[in-house]
Amino acid sequence: MVTELVKGVYWVGVVDWDLRHFHGHGLSTHRGSTYNAYLIVDEKNVLVDTVWSPFAERLMENISRVIDPAKLDYVVASHAEVDHSGGLPAVMAVAPQATVLASRRGVESVEGHYHRPWKFQAVKTGDRLPIGSSDLVFVEAPMLHWPDSMFTYLTGRNVLMPNDAFGQHYATPFRFNDEVDQHELFEEALKYYANILTPFSALVAKKIDEVLAFGLPVDMIAPSHGVIWRRDPLQIVRRYQEWAAQKPERRAAVIYDTMWGGTRSMAEAVGRGLAAEGVPHRLFHLAVSDRNDVLAEIFRSRAVIVGSPTMNNGVLSSVAPILEDLRGLKFRNKIGAAFGSFGWSGEAVKVIEGHLAKCDIPVVAGGVSAKWRPRPADLAACEEMGRTVARAIADGPAA
Amino acid sequence: MRRYVCEACGYVYDPAKGDPDNGIAPGTPFERLGDDWLCPECGLTKESFVPQEE
């Protein structure tokens, strides 16, 4: 399947309907994904990125529908991660004369992945490469989201190809943003940002300012995953600016694990307190919830309230990964609180509070620990925690 | 002399070691690095560095 996006620019990528986990098993992809590769046919023939290696043959078939792949002059490697570079060995086998264009760190990372003596040319921000009726312009984007990451802009056609920025793991039969369900699209775009780009939010904001300062007309933003932004293409740039500012909504995520239901009853009581103050929230039983969906919900929420019973003098092991993600993803402008039941020792609440402190998430309500099965007074304390957090949300910065 | 850490990638600039691969001699304080110096690990500018907590 090939789609001509604008005259002389073709989508030659692959839709992966089956994908349910990405980055190994680190990221859930309920709606599959696409690997977008773009073929530009001009006096020079240029391929911008490839596909994940299991789909390399499909990429070659798609290119062949437009041109003889042996006639490729340039292959842009925006980012060495294998879902984009995995087709390089197949492409370079039929077009060994082609030059691989990458950022300086991209030259190192692509070579580091494939160990092949391909012809490389390093490009840097502002470099312009004439290819006939139009030029390629490159913008390095280090740590968005690897050191090698790079954007490519095609003059004349006004297409920005920002690789992983502005992408979504979203398999659809359509290629453009105006052809798909908008709720699904933005749910996936937010989940992608929250789980991958949040720690680099300061860089996202700066890079957007840098690219907008070039004053280049942008008719299309063609990322490496999901649909292409054609209708109001800058809408996703504005969303990224909002997300990078990390001004969460006045809502809460209550996340917990439970063995025999004690800590669950506390979570429900916290929820009643939040609801009494009109704060929208969701409860997540971590042992049976998708970690990445939970993180997306935490991303948009002002408050994260964490519950765990005490197990072996600490938290239940299903709670630990999300505490680690809270640290690594560097969520900003959050507030938190902790609760949990215990039989003896009862360290869990202190462990959670200590972890929230390490994540710069201030604890705004005293922790509630309940010995054995929570009594009505314990549940009342949890409800009060919910109301206290709700008031702290109301006092905080508006989204 | 203070060490500085790149907030994006975690690279630590140690003035005692400098960055000889990029022409920065050992003993060069972070403040004396030129504005064109880039993080040798990820390529970001000096702006992405903060003093390392002691």
mmCIF file of N, CA and C in Angstrom, chain A residues 65-178:
data_model
loop_
_atom_site.group_PDB
_atom_site.id
_atom_site.type_symbol
_atom_site.label_atom_id
_atom_site.label_comp_id
_atom_site.label_asym_id
_atom_site.label_seq_id
_atom_site.Cartn_x
_atom_site.Cartn_y
_atom_site.Cartn_z
ATOM 1 N N ARG A 65 6.737 0.087 -5.976
ATOM 2 C CA ARG A 65 5.525 0.529 -6.682
ATOM 3 C C ARG A 65 5.699 1.923 -7.270
ATOM 4 N N VAL A 66 6.691 2.672 -6.741
ATOM 5 C CA VAL A 66 6.890 4.051 -7.198
ATOM 6 C C VAL A 66 8.148 4.174 -8.048
ATOM 7 N N ILE A 67 9.273 3.678 -7.526
ATOM 8 C CA ILE A 67 10.537 3.742 -8.279
ATOM 9 C C ILE A 67 11.304 2.433 -8.059
ATOM 10 N N ASP A 68 12.322 2.257 -8.842
ATOM 11 C CA ASP A 68 13.245 1.141 -8.626
ATOM 12 C C ASP A 68 14.100 1.497 -7.398
ATOM 13 N N PRO A 69 14.001 0.733 -6.306
ATOM 14 C CA PRO A 69 14.746 1.106 -5.086
ATOM 15 C C PRO A 69 16.248 1.230 -5.316
ATOM 16 N N ALA A 70 16.764 0.597 -6.351
ATOM 17 C CA ALA A 70 18.198 0.716 -6.642
ATOM 18 C C ALA A 70 18.563 2.148 -7.018
ATOM 19 N N LYS A 71 17.530 2.960 -7.343
ATOM 20 C CA LYS A 71 17.801 4.339 -7.775
ATOM 21 C C LYS A 71 17.692 5.349 -6.637
ATOM 22 N N LEU A 72 17.699 4.874 -5.419
ATOM 23 C CA LEU A 72 17.699 5.807 -4.284
ATOM 24 C C LEU A 72 19.054 6.505 -4.195
ATOM 25 N N ASP A 73 19.027 7.828 -3.996
ATOM 26 C CA ASP A 73 20.275 8.584 -3.837
ATOM 27 C C ASP A 73 20.610 8.816 -2.364
ATOM 28 N N TYR A 74 19.555 9.068 -1.575
ATOM 29 C CA TYR A 74 19.771 9.377 -0.157
ATOM 30 C C TYR A 74 18.782 8.597 0.705
ATOM 31 N N VAL A 75 19.259 8.187 1.856
ATOM 32 C CA VAL A 75 18.368 7.625 2.877
ATOM 33 C C VAL A 75 18.605 8.430 4.150
ATOM 34 N N VAL A 76 17.554 9.108 4.608
ATOM 35 C CA VAL A 76 17.670 9.871 5.847
ATOM 36 C C VAL A 76 17.389 8.926 7.022
ATOM 37 N N ALA A 77 18.320 8.842 7.948
ATOM 38 C CA ALA A 77 18.115 8.040 9.164
ATOM 39 C C ALA A 77 17.938 9.026 10.316
ATOM 40 N N SER A 78 16.681 9.350 10.616
ATOM 41 C CA SER A 78 16.398 10.394 11.613
ATOM 42 C C SER A 78 16.751 9.954 13.015
ATOM 43 N N HIS A 79 16.810 8.614 13.215
ATOM 44 C CA HIS A 79 16.854 8.081 14.581
ATOM 45 C C HIS A 79 17.143 6.592 14.418
ATOM 46 N N ALA A 80 18.115 6.076 15.175
ATOM 47 C CA ALA A 80 18.562 4.695 14.939
ATOM 48 C C ALA A 80 17.689 3.631 15.586
ATOM 49 N N GLU A 81 16.693 4.024 16.363
ATOM 50 C CA GLU A 81 15.870 3.001 17.011
ATOM 51 C C GLU A 81 15.313 2.074 15.917
ATOM 52 N N VAL A 82 15.282 0.769 16.207
ATOM 53 C CA VAL A 82 15.119 -0.204 15.119
ATOM 54 C C VAL A 82 13.752 -0.193 14.460
ATOM 55 N N ASP A 83 12.756 0.440 15.093
ATOM 56 C CA ASP A 83 11.463 0.521 14.405
ATOM 57 C C ASP A 83 11.520 1.485 13.229
ATOM 58 N N HIS A 84 12.573 2.295 13.155
ATOM 59 C CA HIS A 84 12.738 3.200 12.017
ATOM 60 C C HIS A 84 13.935 2.835 11.144
ATOM 61 N N SER A 85 14.956 2.249 11.750
ATOM 62 C CA SER A 85 16.171 1.940 10.987
ATOM 63 C C SER A 85 16.203 0.480 10.547
ATOM 64 N N GLY A 86 15.245 -0.334 11.008
ATOM 65 C CA GLY A 86 15.310 -1.776 10.768
ATOM 66 C C GLY A 86 15.300 -2.172 9.304
ATOM 67 N N GLY A 87 14.802 -1.284 8.438
ATOM 68 C CA GLY A 87 14.776 -1.605 7.009
ATOM 69 C C GLY A 87 16.048 -1.202 6.281
ATOM 70 N N LEU A 88 16.975 -0.553 7.000
ATOM 71 C CA LEU A 88 18.190 -0.061 6.322
ATOM 72 C C LEU A 88 18.998 -1.168 5.643
ATOM 73 N N PRO A 89 19.232 -2.311 6.313
ATOM 74 C CA PRO A 89 20.027 -3.337 5.630
ATOM 75 C C PRO A 89 19.398 -3.771 4.296
ATOM 76 N N ALA A 90 18.065 -3.904 4.264
ATOM 77 C CA ALA A 90 17.401 -4.305 3.020
ATOM 78 C C ALA A 90 17.527 -3.220 1.962
ATOM 79 N N VAL A 91 17.349 -1.970 2.373
ATOM 80 C CA VAL A 91 17.435 -0.853 1.424
ATOM 81 C C VAL A 91 18.856 -0.730 0.887
ATOM 82 N N MET A 92 19.831 -0.765 1.787
ATOM 83 C CA MET A 92 21.220 -0.552 1.368
ATOM 84 C C MET A 92 21.756 -1.735 0.558
ATOM 85 N N ALA A 93 21.126 -2.901 0.727
ATOM 86 C CA ALA A 93 21.555 -4.050 -0.080
ATOM 87 C C ALA A 93 21.239 -3.823 -1.559
ATOM 88 N N VAL A 94 20.109 -3.158 -1.836
ATOM 89 C CA VAL A 94 19.766 -2.915 -3.255
ATOM 90 C C VAL A 94 20.241 -1.548 -3.734
ATOM 91 N N ALA A 95 20.549 -0.639 -2.811
ATOM 92 C CA ALA A 95 21.015 0.695 -3.199
ATOM 93 C C ALA A 95 22.317 1.020 -2.470
ATOM 94 N N PRO A 96 23.358 0.224 -2.695
ATOM 95 C CA PRO A 96 24.589 0.415 -1.906
ATOM 96 C C PRO A 96 25.276 1.754 -2.173
ATOM 97 N N GLN A 97 24.901 2.389 -3.280
ATOM 98 C CA GLN A 97 25.514 3.691 -3.597
ATOM 99 C C GLN A 97 24.875 4.837 -2.826
ATOM 100 N N ALA A 98 23.734 4.584 -2.210
ATOM 101 C CA ALA A 98 23.003 5.664 -1.534
ATOM 102 C C ALA A 98 23.795 6.185 -0.342
ATOM 103 N N THR A 99 23.615 7.481 -0.079
ATOM 104 C CA THR A 99 24.254 8.096 1.087
ATOM 105 C C THR A 99 23.260 8.118 2.239
ATOM 106 N N VAL A 100 23.707 7.668 3.402
ATOM 107 C CA VAL A 100 22.870 7.723 4.607
ATOM 108 C C VAL A 100 23.114 9.067 5.279
ATOM 109 N N LEU A 101 22.038 9.855 5.403
ATOM 110 C CA LEU A 101 22.128 11.166 6.031
ATOM 111 C C LEU A 101 21.629 11.054 7.468
ATOM 112 N N ALA A 102 22.434 11.536 8.407
ATOM 113 C CA ALA A 102 22.033 11.465 9.813
ATOM 114 C C ALA A 102 22.733 12.585 10.565
ATOM 115 N N SER A 103 22.237 12.863 11.768
ATOM 116 C CA SER A 103 22.950 13.801 12.631
ATOM 117 C C SER A 103 24.303 13.173 12.989
ATOM 118 N N ARG A 104 25.187 13.976 13.561
ATOM 119 C CA ARG A 104 26.498 13.429 13.919
ATOM 120 C C ARG A 104 26.336 12.227 14.844
ATOM 121 N N ARG A 105 25.440 12.362 15.812
ATOM 122 C CA ARG A 105 25.232 11.233 16.718
ATOM 123 C C ARG A 105 24.439 10.114 16.067
ATOM 124 N N GLY A 106 23.684 10.469 15.041
ATOM 125 C CA GLY A 106 22.974 9.446 14.278
ATOM 126 C C GLY A 106 23.938 8.582 13.476
ATOM 127 N N VAL A 107 24.967 9.193 12.930
ATOM 128 C CA VAL A 107 25.980 8.411 12.213
ATOM 129 C C VAL A 107 26.573 7.368 13.169
ATOM 130 N N GLU A 108 26.852 7.815 14.402
ATOM 131 C CA GLU A 108 27.414 6.879 15.390
ATOM 132 C C GLU A 108 26.405 5.795 15.787
ATOM 133 N N SER A 109 25.142 6.200 16.009
ATOM 134 C CA SER A 109 24.173 5.219 16.521
ATOM 135 C C SER A 109 23.734 4.244 15.426
ATOM 136 N N VAL A 110 23.620 4.715 14.182
ATOM 137 C CA VAL A 110 23.254 3.788 13.100
ATOM 138 C C VAL A 110 24.399 2.798 12.883
ATOM 139 N N GLU A 111 25.629 3.313 12.840
ATOM 140 C CA GLU A 111 26.773 2.407 12.697
ATOM 141 C C GLU A 111 26.822 1.444 13.884
ATOM 142 N N GLY A 112 26.494 1.971 15.058
ATOM 143 C CA GLY A 112 26.517 1.146 16.267
ATOM 144 C C GLY A 112 25.479 0.040 16.263
ATOM 145 N N HIS A 113 24.411 0.219 15.490
ATOM 146 C CA HIS A 113 23.387 -0.820 15.397
ATOM 147 C C HIS A 113 23.688 -1.842 14.309
ATOM 148 N N TYR A 114 24.268 -1.393 13.188
ATOM 149 C CA TYR A 114 24.363 -2.290 12.021
ATOM 150 C C TYR A 114 25.793 -2.677 11.634
ATOM 151 N N HIS A 115 26.785 -1.916 12.140
ATOM 152 C CA HIS A 115 28.196 -2.285 11.927
ATOM 153 C C HIS A 115 28.518 -2.493 10.452
ATOM 154 N N ARG A 116 27.946 -1.646 9.603
ATOM 155 C CA ARG A 116 28.182 -1.793 8.165
ATOM 156 C C ARG A 116 28.898 -0.544 7.631
ATOM 157 N N PRO A 117 29.712 -0.739 6.600
ATOM 158 C CA PRO A 117 30.484 0.394 6.053
ATOM 159 C C PRO A 117 29.684 1.199 5.034
ATOM 160 N N TRP A 118 28.450 1.591 5.377
ATOM 161 C CA TRP A 118 27.659 2.387 4.444
ATOM 162 C C TRP A 118 28.266 3.772 4.305
ATOM 163 N N LYS A 119 27.879 4.439 3.215
ATOM 164 C CA LYS A 119 28.372 5.805 2.989
ATOM 165 C C LYS A 119 27.522 6.760 3.828
ATOM 166 N N PHE A 120 28.133 7.360 4.821
ATOM 167 C CA PHE A 120 27.403 8.253 5.729
ATOM 168 C C PHE A 120 27.757 9.706 5.448
ATOM 169 N N GLN A 121 26.792 10.583 5.693
ATOM 170 C CA GLN A 121 27.071 12.016 5.680
ATOM 171 C C GLN A 121 26.359 12.632 6.875
ATOM 172 N N ALA A 122 27.137 13.280 7.744
ATOM 173 C CA ALA A 122 26.538 13.912 8.924
ATOM 174 C C ALA A 122 25.975 15.274 8.537
ATOM 175 N N VAL A 123 24.774 15.572 9.010
ATOM 176 C CA VAL A 123 24.164 16.881 8.759
ATOM 177 C C VAL A 123 23.860 17.532 10.102
ATOM 178 N N LYS A 124 23.773 18.869 10.071
ATOM 179 C CA LYS A 124 23.477 19.583 11.319
ATOM 180 C C LYS A 124 22.364 20.596 11.091
ATOM 181 N N THR A 125 21.906 21.181 12.173
ATOM 182 C CA THR A 125 20.775 22.106 12.097
ATOM 183 C C THR A 125 21.039 23.217 11.085
ATOM 184 N N GLY A 126 20.080 23.422 10.197
ATOM 185 C CA GLY A 126 20.183 24.480 9.203
ATOM 186 C C GLY A 126 20.782 24.017 7.890
ATOM 187 N N ASP A 127 21.386 22.833 7.862
ATOM 188 C CA ASP A 127 21.955 22.340 6.599
ATOM 189 C C ASP A 127 20.833 22.140 5.581
ATOM 190 N N ARG A 128 21.131 22.486 4.327
ATOM 191 C CA ARG A 128 20.134 22.442 3.272
ATOM 192 C C ARG A 128 20.696 21.599 2.144
ATOM 193 N N LEU A 129 19.952 20.632 1.693
ATOM 194 C CA LEU A 129 20.429 19.740 0.637
ATOM 195 C C LEU A 129 19.479 19.839 -0.559
ATOM 196 N N PRO A 130 19.938 20.422 -1.681
ATOM 197 C CA PRO A 130 19.063 20.507 -2.855
ATOM 198 C C PRO A 130 18.843 19.117 -3.448
ATOM 199 N N ILE A 131 17.584 18.804 -3.788
ATOM 200 C CA ILE A 131 17.304 17.504 -4.409
ATOM 201 C C ILE A 131 16.556 17.678 -5.725
ATOM 202 N N GLY A 132 16.533 18.905 -6.262
ATOM 203 C CA GLY A 132 15.839 19.157 -7.523
ATOM 204 C C GLY A 132 14.951 20.365 -7.369
ATOM 205 N N SER A 133 13.644 20.138 -7.428
ATOM 206 C CA SER A 133 12.717 21.274 -7.329
ATOM 207 C C SER A 133 12.554 21.745 -5.887
ATOM 208 N N SER A 134 13.080 21.006 -4.948
ATOM 209 C CA SER A 134 12.964 21.401 -3.539
ATOM 210 C C SER A 134 14.243 21.036 -2.796
ATOM 211 N N ASP A 135 14.299 21.473 -1.545
ATOM 212 C CA ASP A 135 15.475 21.197 -0.703
ATOM 213 C C ASP A 135 15.028 20.425 0.538
ATOM 214 N N LEU A 136 15.958 19.674 1.079
ATOM 215 C CA LEU A 136 15.768 19.126 2.419
ATOM 216 C C LEU A 136 16.480 20.061 3.399
ATOM 217 N N VAL A 137 15.815 20.375 4.496
ATOM 218 C CA VAL A 137 16.433 21.179 5.558
ATOM 219 C C VAL A 137 16.400 20.340 6.834
ATOM 220 N N PHE A 138 17.507 20.305 7.542
ATOM 221 C CA PHE A 138 17.607 19.433 8.715
ATOM 222 C C PHE A 138 17.620 20.240 10.020
ATOM 223 N N VAL A 139 17.019 19.681 11.027
ATOM 224 C CA VAL A 139 17.033 20.282 12.365
ATOM 225 C C VAL A 139 17.364 19.172 13.356
ATOM 226 N N GLU A 140 18.511 19.289 14.020
ATOM 227 C CA GLU A 140 18.848 18.295 15.047
ATOM 228 C C GLU A 140 17.913 18.475 16.240
ATOM 229 N N ALA A 141 17.533 17.377 16.833
ATOM 230 C CA ALA A 141 16.623 17.440 17.999
ATOM 231 C C ALA A 141 17.124 16.485 19.083
ATOM 232 N N PRO A 142 18.356 16.771 19.597
ATOM 233 C CA PRO A 142 18.931 15.824 20.559
ATOM 234 C C PRO A 142 18.027 15.610 21.771
ATOM 235 N N MET A 143 17.890 14.355 22.184
ATOM 236 C CA MET A 143 17.103 13.912 23.335
ATOM 237 C C MET A 143 15.597 14.088 23.131
ATOM 238 N N LEU A 144 15.187 14.219 21.878
ATOM 239 C CA LEU A 144 13.759 14.127 21.553
ATOM 240 C C LEU A 144 13.553 12.961 20.601
ATOM 241 N N HIS A 145 13.823 11.750 20.961
ATOM 242 C CA HIS A 145 14.048 11.392 22.354
ATOM 243 C C HIS A 145 15.350 10.628 22.564
ATOM 244 N N TRP A 146 16.200 10.554 21.543
ATOM 245 C CA TRP A 146 17.541 10.000 21.694
ATOM 246 C C TRP A 146 18.543 11.086 21.272
ATOM 247 N N PRO A 147 19.826 10.894 21.606
ATOM 248 C CA PRO A 147 20.812 11.892 21.166
ATOM 249 C C PRO A 147 20.804 12.100 19.645
ATOM 250 N N ASP A 148 20.454 11.050 18.890
ATOM 251 C CA ASP A 148 20.554 11.125 17.423
ATOM 252 C C ASP A 148 19.356 11.788 16.753
ATOM 253 N N SER A 149 18.264 12.017 17.471
ATOM 254 C CA SER A 149 16.994 12.404 16.836
ATOM 255 C C SER A 149 17.132 13.666 15.984
ATOM 256 N N MET A 150 16.452 13.645 14.847
ATOM 257 C CA MET A 150 16.576 14.739 13.882
ATOM 258 C C MET A 150 15.265 14.909 13.131
ATOM 259 N N PHE A 151 14.921 16.170 12.796
ATOM 260 C CA PHE A 151 13.749 16.469 11.972
ATOM 261 C C PHE A 151 14.232 16.793 10.558
ATOM 262 N N THR A 152 13.409 16.471 9.566
ATOM 263 C CA THR A 152 13.704 16.845 8.183
ATOM 264 C C THR A 152 12.515 17.617 7.620
ATOM 265 N N TYR A 153 12.804 18.742 6.949
ATOM 266 C CA TYR A 153 11.753 19.573 6.359
ATOM 267 C C TYR A 153 11.974 19.614 4.852
ATOM 268 N N LEU A 154 10.891 19.469 4.120
ATOM 269 C CA LEU A 154 10.954 19.498 2.656
ATOM 270 C C LEU A 154 10.373 20.818 2.164
ATOM 271 N N THR A 155 11.217 21.666 1.564
ATOM 272 C CA THR A 155 10.736 22.967 1.080
ATOM 273 C C THR A 155 9.829 22.742 -0.130
ATOM 274 N N GLY A 156 9.061 23.758 -0.453
ATOM 275 C CA GLY A 156 8.177 23.655 -1.615
ATOM 276 C C GLY A 156 6.926 22.861 -1.306
ATOM 277 N N ARG A 157 7.103 21.657 -0.767
ATOM 278 C CA ARG A 157 5.947 20.834 -0.366
ATOM 279 C C ARG A 157 5.520 21.143 1.075
ATOM 280 N N ASN A 158 6.428 21.839 1.793
ATOM 281 C CA ASN A 158 6.128 22.285 3.169
ATOM 282 C C ASN A 158 5.751 21.136 4.094
ATOM 283 N N VAL A 159 6.525 20.069 3.990
ATOM 284 C CA VAL A 159 6.268 18.892 4.826
ATOM 285 C C VAL A 159 7.369 18.787 5.883
ATOM 286 N N LEU A 160 6.966 18.732 7.146
ATOM 287 C CA LEU A 160 7.911 18.507 8.243
ATOM 288 C C LEU A 160 7.835 17.049 8.653
ATOM 289 N N MET A 161 8.998 16.388 8.660
ATOM 290 C CA MET A 161 9.061 14.978 9.067
ATOM 291 C C MET A 161 9.867 14.898 10.370
ATOM 292 N N PRO A 162 9.176 14.942 11.512
ATOM 293 C CA PRO A 162 9.858 15.066 12.803
ATOM 294 C C PRO A 162 10.140 13.737 13.494
ATOM 295 N N ASN A 163 10.075 12.649 12.727
ATOM 296 C CA ASN A 163 10.326 11.324 13.281
ATOM 297 C C ASN A 163 9.392 11.062 14.463
ATOM 298 N N ASP A 164 9.912 10.737 15.648
ATOM 299 C CA ASP A 164 9.038 10.281 16.729
ATOM 300 C C ASP A 164 8.213 11.402 17.372
ATOM 301 N N ALA A 165 8.607 12.654 17.190
ATOM 302 C CA ALA A 165 7.792 13.730 17.772
ATOM 303 C C ALA A 165 6.446 13.777 17.057
ATOM 304 N N PHE A 166 5.401 14.069 17.801
ATOM 305 C CA PHE A 166 4.036 14.229 17.279
ATOM 306 C C PHE A 166 3.425 12.915 16.775
ATOM 307 N N GLY A 167 4.018 11.777 17.154
ATOM 308 C CA GLY A 167 3.516 10.481 16.694
ATOM 309 C C GLY A 167 2.465 9.902 17.621
ATOM 310 N N GLN A 168 1.882 8.806 17.159
ATOM 311 C CA GLN A 168 0.906 8.064 17.960
ATOM 312 C C GLN A 168 1.007 6.596 17.559
ATOM 313 N N HIS A 169 0.872 5.696 18.544
ATOM 314 C CA HIS A 169 0.780 4.276 18.205
ATOM 315 C C HIS A 169 -0.675 3.978 17.898
ATOM 316 N N TYR A 170 -0.990 4.035 16.612
ATOM 317 C CA TYR A 170 -2.386 4.043 16.190
ATOM 318 C C TYR A 170 -2.473 3.472 14.776
ATOM 319 N N ALA A 171 -2.850 2.193 14.688
ATOM 320 C CA ALA A 171 -3.047 1.574 13.372
ATOM 321 C C ALA A 171 -4.407 1.983 12.841
ATOM 322 N N THR A 172 -4.455 2.481 11.626
ATOM 323 C CA THR A 172 -5.740 2.788 10.992
ATOM 324 C C THR A 172 -5.586 2.530 9.495
ATOM 325 N N PRO A 173 -6.727 2.358 8.796
ATOM 326 C CA PRO A 173 -6.631 2.212 7.342
ATOM 327 C C PRO A 173 -6.378 3.549 6.653
ATOM 328 N N PHE A 174 -6.378 4.632 7.425
ATOM 329 C CA PHE A 174 -6.251 5.970 6.839
ATOM 330 C C PHE A 174 -4.907 6.591 7.213
ATOM 331 N N ARG A 175 -4.474 7.556 6.421
ATOM 332 C CA ARG A 175 -3.155 8.140 6.646
ATOM 333 C C ARG A 175 -3.211 9.526 7.276
ATOM 334 N N PHE A 176 -4.404 10.158 7.291
ATOM 335 C CA PHE A 176 -4.439 11.565 7.704
ATOM 336 C C PHE A 176 -5.306 11.781 8.939
ATOM 337 N N ASN A 177 -4.939 12.816 9.685
ATOM 338 C CA ASN A 177 -5.619 13.093 10.958
ATOM 339 C C ASN A 177 -7.097 13.395 10.778
ATOM 340 N N ASP A 178 -7.478 13.959 9.623
ATOM 341 C CA ASP A 178 -8.879 14.332 9.445
ATOM 342 C C ASP A 178 -9.750 13.142 9.049
#
